[in-house]
Amino acid sequence: MTPSAPLRLALVAAAIGAVWGVALPWLGRCPMIVRHVTAMESRDVNPAAMYYTELDRLPLRPSWIEDRVVLWP
Amino acid sequence: MGVATRRVGLHEDTAATVIGLAIVAMALAVTWWACPAERPASREKWPKGWPTPLSRTIDKPQTWSDSPLASFRDKQGKPVAVPILLGGAWVVAVAVAGASLGGRPVARMLPGAAALAVLAALAYLLSAQQVIHFYNLEYPLWALMIGVLLGNVVGVPPWLERALAGEFLIKTGLVVFGAEVLVGRLLELGLPGLLTAWVVTPIVLVTTYWCGVHIMKIPSKSLCMVISADMSVCGVSAAIATGAACRAKKEELSLAIGLSLLFTVIMMVAMPPAIGWLGLDPIVGGAWIGGTIDATGAVVAAGESLGKEAGEVAATVKMIQNSMIGIIAFAVAVYWAGWVDHSGGPRRGSLLAEAWRRFPRFILGFLAASIACSWLFSLSPAHALWVDGTTTGFTSRLRGWLFCSGFVCMGLQTNFRELAPVLASGRPLVLYVGGQCLNLVLTLAMASLTFGWLFRKAVEP
């Protein structure tokens, strides 16, 4: 017998709750993940940015680059 | 006998263009009105542009680790629940405006539009979990997942179905997105940057598409195009823009985005150690990362792990590549309308007239926003800060909400059974991997040539 729609919804919500409420917080305490997150946070990096306007710092031409690379030969 | 009434409305593309351009114009006007009195032309004072009052009307859930309640406070501990709520209200307002201009009854779709905004907020909340956020599994994935789960497990009730206007929301988001695509940014790294981003990208895009259609014989040309564009240009944003330009199916766009996000995570983790192992110069390594990893955030994350300089070069190369979206979306739309899309029946009149008939008109709105903001940006340093403030403080956030709710709609309407034969063959995956390998080889060659040798200055002793 197929469960009713409210029951199916409750099951989906419980699955999402288990993954996001228990599994991911637990994973977030693993040393490898902690190192990655700490490194990103300390450098103010937003790895989830889809486009450059979503970055915490706009990627403008680095001040040192003209000393190292010929930009317009 | 009753009197028949016929509601006359604008075409979806026209409505998206009108609403998108109106939003950009309103945002620019409000930011100009709130121009800062102190040093308005100073990039040091305003690194992300002028602050806009509109930023207080929209935000998204912030990164959280254990309790989702933490997502309603920003890094400084300031509550952001109201701007998040208002972000959902913007989605409802755009959906209502679209229905109104399209001649559809507004009152009947209001509850569905509100529910859509709630589901988009939920997708944002899931994507803000710390592990998800810092490994670049962006919100489109979760918006699609929520939609697919609800659509397939519970079903879509009629009151929600009436508000499902995913294509309209994404098209409006793309027109608003045009304000962020600034042509002037292309010159940020001079000729080496242009060569790295502009020579390799079109070659990889065209070659991958051609291989997908002619060698791998993938039946859907639009699937080949979306995979080629998201892999060679800049991931999800390029997939959305080209997918709309070539009228890709929802399932095809979902598949391309899934592939892009999966390989972005792998490349973000694998490329920095590979660069160390190859012993590449950090500048060359940064340019290689910027030209190959799909998503901007992942580029910065991978680049920064090679060092500050590599991170800056990687981000700037990616930004140059980002700026190609407008031109590529326009080129794809013209190519599709003229040579590929025969859905509108047999050809009528000249090729040009036929191409115009089939052309997705909202792309013109996208280009208009891009050209107008690029022109304003080029006028003076103060104008550049005006445009930057408008886009970083408002339009990029609204565009995110519109894309997110559009992806929820797509998930609710997606029928993955249609893609089953293509998925089972594994050909889209092979196409992505093959194209990405070509991208990696060509970008490394060009970055080594331009940043490592041709235009490299001897460092002063």
Short mmCIF file of N, CA and C in Angstrom, two decimals, chain B residues 357-431:
data_model
loop_
_atom_site.label_atom_id
_atom_site.label_comp_id
_atom_site.label_asym_id
_atom_site.label_seq_id
_atom_site.Cartn_x
_atom_site.Cartn_y
_atom_site.Cartn_z
N ARG B 357 12.70 36.02 -35.97
CA ARG B 357 11.43 35.48 -35.49
C ARG B 357 11.64 34.51 -34.34
N ARG B 358 12.72 33.71 -34.43
CA ARG B 358 12.95 32.67 -33.43
C ARG B 358 13.86 33.13 -32.29
N PHE B 359 14.41 34.33 -32.42
CA PHE B 359 15.40 34.81 -31.44
C PHE B 359 14.76 35.00 -30.06
N PRO B 360 15.40 34.49 -28.97
CA PRO B 360 14.85 34.73 -27.63
C PRO B 360 15.07 36.19 -27.22
N ARG B 361 14.00 36.97 -27.26
CA ARG B 361 14.13 38.44 -27.13
C ARG B 361 14.68 38.90 -25.79
N PHE B 362 14.52 38.09 -24.74
CA PHE B 362 15.00 38.57 -23.44
C PHE B 362 16.53 38.71 -23.43
N ILE B 363 17.21 38.01 -24.38
CA ILE B 363 18.67 38.14 -24.49
C ILE B 363 19.03 39.60 -24.81
N LEU B 364 18.15 40.28 -25.54
CA LEU B 364 18.39 41.70 -25.85
C LEU B 364 18.31 42.54 -24.57
N GLY B 365 17.39 42.17 -23.67
CA GLY B 365 17.31 42.87 -22.38
C GLY B 365 18.56 42.65 -21.56
N PHE B 366 19.04 41.40 -21.57
CA PHE B 366 20.28 41.05 -20.88
C PHE B 366 21.45 41.89 -21.43
N LEU B 367 21.55 41.96 -22.77
CA LEU B 367 22.62 42.74 -23.39
C LEU B 367 22.46 44.23 -23.11
N ALA B 368 21.21 44.71 -23.13
CA ALA B 368 20.98 46.14 -22.87
C ALA B 368 21.45 46.51 -21.46
N ALA B 369 21.13 45.65 -20.48
CA ALA B 369 21.57 45.92 -19.10
C ALA B 369 23.08 45.90 -19.02
N SER B 370 23.69 44.92 -19.71
CA SER B 370 25.15 44.78 -19.68
C SER B 370 25.83 45.99 -20.34
N ILE B 371 25.33 46.39 -21.52
CA ILE B 371 25.95 47.52 -22.24
C ILE B 371 25.78 48.82 -21.45
N ALA B 372 24.57 49.04 -20.92
CA ALA B 372 24.32 50.29 -20.17
C ALA B 372 25.22 50.35 -18.93
N CYS B 373 25.31 49.26 -18.17
CA CYS B 373 26.12 49.29 -16.95
C CYS B 373 27.61 49.34 -17.29
N SER B 374 28.01 48.68 -18.39
CA SER B 374 29.43 48.75 -18.80
C SER B 374 29.79 50.19 -19.17
N TRP B 375 28.87 50.87 -19.86
CA TRP B 375 29.12 52.26 -20.25
C TRP B 375 29.22 53.16 -19.00
N LEU B 376 28.27 53.01 -18.09
CA LEU B 376 28.30 53.81 -16.85
C LEU B 376 29.60 53.52 -16.08
N PHE B 377 29.97 52.25 -16.02
CA PHE B 377 31.16 51.82 -15.28
C PHE B 377 32.42 52.49 -15.83
N SER B 378 32.43 52.74 -17.17
CA SER B 378 33.65 53.27 -17.80
C SER B 378 33.78 54.78 -17.67
N LEU B 379 32.74 55.47 -17.20
CA LEU B 379 32.75 56.94 -17.23
C LEU B 379 33.78 57.56 -16.29
N SER B 380 33.84 57.06 -15.06
CA SER B 380 34.78 57.62 -14.08
C SER B 380 34.88 56.64 -12.91
N PRO B 381 35.91 56.80 -12.03
CA PRO B 381 36.00 55.90 -10.87
C PRO B 381 34.74 55.96 -9.99
N ALA B 382 34.14 57.16 -9.87
CA ALA B 382 32.93 57.27 -9.04
C ALA B 382 31.77 56.49 -9.67
N HIS B 383 31.66 56.59 -11.01
CA HIS B 383 30.60 55.84 -11.69
C HIS B 383 30.81 54.33 -11.53
N ALA B 384 32.10 53.92 -11.58
CA ALA B 384 32.39 52.48 -11.43
C ALA B 384 31.94 52.00 -10.05
N LEU B 385 32.17 52.85 -9.02
CA LEU B 385 31.75 52.47 -7.66
C LEU B 385 30.22 52.46 -7.53
N TRP B 386 29.59 53.35 -8.28
CA TRP B 386 28.11 53.38 -8.30
C TRP B 386 27.57 52.05 -8.84
N VAL B 387 28.11 51.63 -10.00
CA VAL B 387 27.65 50.37 -10.60
C VAL B 387 27.99 49.19 -9.69
N ASP B 388 29.22 49.15 -9.17
CA ASP B 388 29.62 48.04 -8.29
C ASP B 388 28.72 47.94 -7.06
N GLY B 389 28.42 49.11 -6.46
CA GLY B 389 27.57 49.11 -5.26
C GLY B 389 26.17 48.59 -5.57
N THR B 390 25.65 48.99 -6.74
CA THR B 390 24.31 48.55 -7.13
C THR B 390 24.28 47.04 -7.35
N THR B 391 25.30 46.52 -8.02
CA THR B 391 25.29 45.09 -8.34
C THR B 391 25.62 44.23 -7.12
N THR B 392 26.67 44.61 -6.37
CA THR B 392 27.03 43.75 -5.22
C THR B 392 26.00 43.87 -4.09
N GLY B 393 25.41 45.05 -3.95
CA GLY B 393 24.50 45.27 -2.83
C GLY B 393 23.06 44.85 -3.09
N PHE B 394 22.66 44.82 -4.38
CA PHE B 394 21.26 44.52 -4.64
C PHE B 394 21.00 43.56 -5.80
N THR B 395 21.43 43.93 -7.01
CA THR B 395 20.97 43.13 -8.17
C THR B 395 21.49 41.69 -8.12
N SER B 396 22.73 41.48 -7.60
CA SER B 396 23.24 40.10 -7.56
C SER B 396 22.41 39.27 -6.57
N ARG B 397 21.95 39.90 -5.48
CA ARG B 397 21.13 39.16 -4.50
C ARG B 397 19.75 38.84 -5.08
N LEU B 398 19.16 39.83 -5.76
CA LEU B 398 17.83 39.58 -6.34
C LEU B 398 17.92 38.52 -7.44
N ARG B 399 18.97 38.63 -8.26
CA ARG B 399 19.17 37.63 -9.32
C ARG B 399 19.27 36.23 -8.70
N GLY B 400 19.98 36.12 -7.55
CA GLY B 400 20.11 34.83 -6.87
C GLY B 400 18.75 34.29 -6.44
N TRP B 401 17.93 35.14 -5.85
CA TRP B 401 16.58 34.71 -5.42
C TRP B 401 15.73 34.26 -6.61
N LEU B 402 15.84 35.03 -7.72
CA LEU B 402 15.03 34.67 -8.90
C LEU B 402 15.50 33.35 -9.50
N PHE B 403 16.83 33.16 -9.58
CA PHE B 403 17.34 31.88 -10.08
C PHE B 403 16.91 30.74 -9.15
N CYS B 404 17.03 30.97 -7.84
CA CYS B 404 16.74 29.92 -6.87
C CYS B 404 15.27 29.48 -6.99
N SER B 405 14.36 30.46 -7.04
CA SER B 405 12.94 30.09 -7.16
C SER B 405 12.66 29.49 -8.53
N GLY B 406 13.38 29.96 -9.56
CA GLY B 406 13.24 29.37 -10.89
C GLY B 406 13.66 27.90 -10.89
N PHE B 407 14.73 27.59 -10.16
CA PHE B 407 15.18 26.20 -10.09
C PHE B 407 14.22 25.32 -9.29
N VAL B 408 13.58 25.89 -8.26
CA VAL B 408 12.56 25.11 -7.55
C VAL B 408 11.44 24.74 -8.53
N CYS B 409 11.00 25.71 -9.33
CA CYS B 409 9.96 25.44 -10.34
C CYS B 409 10.42 24.36 -11.29
N MET B 410 11.67 24.48 -11.76
CA MET B 410 12.19 23.50 -12.71
C MET B 410 12.18 22.10 -12.09
N GLY B 411 12.60 22.02 -10.82
CA GLY B 411 12.61 20.72 -10.13
C GLY B 411 11.20 20.15 -10.04
N LEU B 412 10.23 21.01 -9.73
CA LEU B 412 8.84 20.54 -9.61
C LEU B 412 8.30 20.03 -10.94
N GLN B 413 8.83 20.58 -12.04
CA GLN B 413 8.30 20.20 -13.36
C GLN B 413 9.20 19.23 -14.11
N THR B 414 10.32 18.83 -13.48
CA THR B 414 11.29 18.00 -14.18
C THR B 414 10.83 16.55 -14.28
N ASN B 415 11.01 16.00 -15.47
CA ASN B 415 10.71 14.59 -15.67
C ASN B 415 12.00 13.90 -16.13
N PHE B 416 12.72 13.32 -15.17
CA PHE B 416 14.01 12.75 -15.50
C PHE B 416 13.91 11.50 -16.38
N ARG B 417 12.69 10.95 -16.48
CA ARG B 417 12.52 9.78 -17.33
C ARG B 417 12.87 10.11 -18.79
N GLU B 418 12.65 11.39 -19.17
CA GLU B 418 12.95 11.80 -20.55
C GLU B 418 14.43 11.68 -20.86
N LEU B 419 15.24 11.89 -19.81
CA LEU B 419 16.69 11.85 -20.03
C LEU B 419 17.28 10.46 -19.83
N ALA B 420 16.46 9.53 -19.38
CA ALA B 420 16.98 8.21 -18.98
C ALA B 420 17.85 7.55 -20.06
N PRO B 421 17.41 7.51 -21.34
CA PRO B 421 18.25 6.84 -22.34
C PRO B 421 19.63 7.49 -22.49
N VAL B 422 19.64 8.84 -22.49
CA VAL B 422 20.92 9.55 -22.65
C VAL B 422 21.80 9.34 -21.42
N LEU B 423 21.16 9.39 -20.22
CA LEU B 423 21.92 9.21 -18.98
C LEU B 423 22.52 7.81 -18.92
N ALA B 424 21.71 6.81 -19.32
CA ALA B 424 22.18 5.43 -19.25
C ALA B 424 23.38 5.20 -20.15
N SER B 425 23.45 5.95 -21.25
CA SER B 425 24.58 5.76 -22.17
C SER B 425 25.87 6.35 -21.59
N GLY B 426 25.75 7.24 -20.61
CA GLY B 426 26.93 7.86 -20.00
C GLY B 426 27.60 8.89 -20.89
N ARG B 427 26.99 9.21 -22.03
CA ARG B 427 27.66 10.11 -22.97
C ARG B 427 27.80 11.56 -22.47
N PRO B 428 26.79 12.10 -21.74
CA PRO B 428 27.00 13.47 -21.23
C PRO B 428 28.21 13.56 -20.30
N LEU B 429 28.39 12.52 -19.47
CA LEU B 429 29.53 12.51 -18.55
C LEU B 429 30.85 12.46 -19.33
N VAL B 430 30.89 11.60 -20.36
CA VAL B 430 32.10 11.48 -21.18
C VAL B 430 32.37 12.81 -21.89
N LEU B 431 31.30 13.45 -22.39
CA LEU B 431 31.47 14.74 -23.08
C LEU B 431 32.06 15.77 -22.12
#
